[in-house]
XYZ file of C-alpha atoms in Angstrom:
232
model
C 75.599 72.163 56.538
C 79.279 73.842 56.215
C 82.177 71.451 57.210
C 85.470 72.997 58.891
C 88.901 71.780 58.473
C 89.188 72.033 62.372
C 86.747 72.824 65.124
C 85.967 76.551 65.105
C 87.043 78.527 68.384
C 84.037 78.701 70.815
C 82.061 81.947 71.322
C 83.442 83.867 74.411
C 80.362 85.028 76.662
C 79.541 87.162 79.709
C 77.258 86.255 82.289
C 74.621 89.252 83.108
C 73.113 89.935 86.439
C 69.469 89.234 86.205
C 69.396 87.453 83.064
C 69.825 83.707 81.826
C 70.849 84.846 78.450
C 74.658 85.388 78.135
C 76.592 88.510 76.471
C 78.637 87.150 73.466
C 81.795 89.159 73.153
C 82.638 89.833 69.565
C 85.323 92.746 69.330
C 87.459 94.354 72.457
C 88.617 98.076 71.905
C 90.847 99.533 74.667
C 91.117 103.584 74.990
C 94.815 104.628 76.137
C 95.384 107.086 78.576
C 92.218 107.922 79.797
C 93.306 108.807 83.358
C 95.725 112.138 83.394
C 97.717 110.856 86.654
C 98.377 107.265 84.503
C 99.508 109.119 81.284
C 102.021 111.047 83.679
C 103.203 108.200 85.125
C 103.811 106.259 81.869
C 105.966 109.335 80.590
C 103.463 110.763 78.503
C 100.167 113.141 78.471
C 96.524 112.836 77.453
C 95.614 113.693 73.909
C 92.596 116.141 74.747
C 91.867 116.613 71.074
C 90.284 112.612 70.765
C 90.620 109.356 72.622
C 92.768 106.937 70.834
C 92.685 102.919 71.292
C 93.943 99.635 70.478
C 92.708 96.370 70.462
C 92.590 92.358 71.660
C 91.427 89.279 69.987
C 88.238 88.333 71.686
C 88.779 84.770 71.088
C 92.212 84.079 72.839
C 92.146 87.104 75.188
C 88.733 86.728 76.953
C 89.770 85.483 80.693
C 86.888 85.434 82.947
C 87.143 86.578 86.626
C 88.266 83.866 88.949
C 90.276 81.933 86.744
C 94.076 81.028 87.440
C 96.230 81.949 84.085
C 99.891 81.323 83.522
C 102.415 83.741 83.384
C 102.687 84.391 79.718
C 105.772 83.803 77.420
C 107.831 86.355 75.998
C 107.842 88.967 79.013
C 109.605 89.909 82.451
C 107.474 92.650 83.089
C 103.941 91.217 83.367
C 101.478 94.630 84.409
C 97.988 94.500 85.635
C 95.766 97.686 84.577
C 92.170 98.051 86.059
C 89.419 99.315 84.275
C 85.714 99.878 83.813
C 84.187 97.863 80.921
C 81.539 99.120 78.929
C 79.357 96.947 76.658
C 77.513 97.932 73.847
C 73.750 96.767 73.295
C 72.838 98.636 70.101
C 74.469 99.388 66.849
C 75.727 102.901 66.272
C 77.199 104.186 63.729
C 78.832 107.954 63.864
C 76.718 108.301 66.763
C 75.921 111.510 69.068
C 76.530 111.737 72.972
C 72.620 110.805 73.439
C 72.486 108.057 70.871
C 75.859 106.547 72.482
C 74.614 106.854 76.055
C 71.584 105.120 74.729
C 73.694 102.361 73.229
C 75.377 101.345 76.576
C 74.068 97.834 77.353
C 76.257 96.942 80.667
C 79.032 97.700 82.611
C 81.496 95.610 84.401
C 85.230 95.462 85.961
C 88.077 94.691 83.727
C 91.788 93.795 83.591
C 93.974 94.918 80.878
C 97.081 92.603 81.419
C 99.905 93.833 79.577
C 103.712 92.726 78.791
C 104.854 96.014 79.483
C 108.527 95.616 78.085
C 106.891 94.503 74.843
C 104.742 97.465 74.659
C 108.091 99.747 75.520
C 109.559 98.029 72.237
C 106.732 99.243 70.179
C 107.096 102.490 71.492
C 110.950 102.685 71.293
C 110.825 101.714 67.838
C 107.373 102.971 66.608
C 105.959 99.421 65.897
C 102.626 98.270 66.937
C 101.674 97.398 70.510
C 100.053 93.482 69.285
C 102.753 91.792 71.552
C 102.540 94.049 74.696
C 98.762 94.008 74.371
C 97.113 91.617 72.418
C 98.083 88.681 75.111
C 96.428 85.345 75.610
C 94.170 85.726 78.539
C 94.825 89.340 78.999
C 91.090 90.594 78.761
C 89.980 89.394 82.240
C 86.402 90.206 82.427
C 83.380 89.842 85.048
C 79.731 89.317 85.349
C 78.278 92.198 83.622
C 75.804 94.899 85.384
C 73.016 96.185 83.226
C 73.380 99.986 82.578
C 70.127 100.950 83.238
C 69.501 103.073 86.579
C 73.483 102.630 87.039
C 75.293 106.297 87.858
C 79.016 106.245 87.223
C 79.472 109.513 89.028
C 81.541 109.120 92.258
C 82.368 105.509 91.988
C 85.509 104.214 93.329
C 88.038 101.868 91.204
C 90.912 100.176 92.707
C 93.061 97.125 92.491
C 95.260 95.067 94.869
C 97.687 92.818 94.456
C 98.025 90.285 97.443
C 95.945 92.305 99.285
C 97.912 95.442 98.964
C 96.057 98.616 97.537
C 98.045 99.446 94.223
C 95.415 101.500 92.124
C 92.793 103.629 93.897
C 90.817 106.474 92.388
C 87.392 107.150 91.020
C 85.616 106.955 87.922
C 85.219 110.764 87.765
C 89.183 111.119 86.691
C 88.294 109.589 83.437
C 89.158 111.928 80.394
C 86.655 110.892 78.376
C 83.264 109.278 79.618
C 81.927 106.385 78.069
C 79.402 107.855 75.866
C 81.965 110.177 74.568
C 84.405 107.301 73.445
C 81.463 105.408 72.105
C 80.505 108.401 69.973
C 83.986 109.021 69.028
C 84.709 105.172 68.081
C 81.878 105.136 66.377
C 83.216 107.458 63.531
C 85.694 104.719 62.706
C 83.585 101.521 63.299
C 79.937 100.254 62.937
C 79.553 99.536 66.644
C 77.352 96.369 67.347
C 75.908 94.372 70.270
C 78.860 92.163 71.458
C 81.684 95.138 71.129
C 83.025 96.035 74.426
C 85.407 98.765 75.543
C 87.767 98.978 78.407
C 87.912 102.439 79.098
C 91.602 102.903 80.348
C 93.014 102.609 84.045
C 94.193 104.869 86.733
C 97.551 105.483 87.896
C 99.214 102.774 89.986
C 99.956 100.020 87.607
C 102.733 97.669 88.212
C 104.205 94.163 87.567
C 103.114 91.043 88.907
C 104.835 87.876 89.182
C 103.708 83.841 89.344
C 101.926 83.001 92.465
C 100.163 86.963 92.465
C 96.595 87.130 93.591
C 94.889 90.228 91.785
C 91.791 91.765 93.081
C 89.767 94.630 92.564
C 86.412 96.262 91.917
C 84.214 99.329 91.137
C 81.618 100.163 93.673
C 78.162 98.447 92.793
C 79.888 96.273 90.151
C 80.950 92.534 90.302
C 84.226 92.471 91.891
C 87.095 91.095 90.008
C 89.914 88.375 90.441
C 93.160 86.763 88.797
C 95.649 84.458 89.869
C 98.957 83.952 88.190
C 100.001 80.570 87.566
C 103.653 79.582 86.686
C 105.389 80.338 83.550
C 104.609 78.181 80.526
């Protein structure tokens, strides 16, 4: 039996509707600028040649919906981003669209919480976005809903801060569908069960402060919530 110098980090997992077993999260991929209006509000444009990505560390970033998390250190401009989450259920590599669609195990709601000032530092200096995006507790995730029989077309995606609506769109506004994202991403990674993808956010992102309550949802999926505590 292997001995470790310290206790390894626990597996982070998500509940699945209708199932006793939970979904263990191994990797988190995030799609950048997958909604035209959000790209515009951030001063950019959508790259229609192909989607592009950044990542978060599953062990430290995963936060379950309903938790209270402290306002993170190193920022004075902490933003919410409401997103559709896709959970991969089959191994795929260089998948076509049909294979990519078949690999989708479940959907959920997610928040990509972002140190926007640190992300902007990266943009301004042509450096990585890690300090802005790979933040502890910044991938807020809900219970998953199995994809079988769940159609995405026309479903509303929305977010509120202290009860005031900030983001309101439909999943039809996504530039790249989940299957298109998986097909493209699988050209660069051997995607496996346990990989989740945050598929981008609609327009209306903005800052939150300690004490704010964030709520949101996507029609037919488990709703999401996060409360921000005092800064550490």
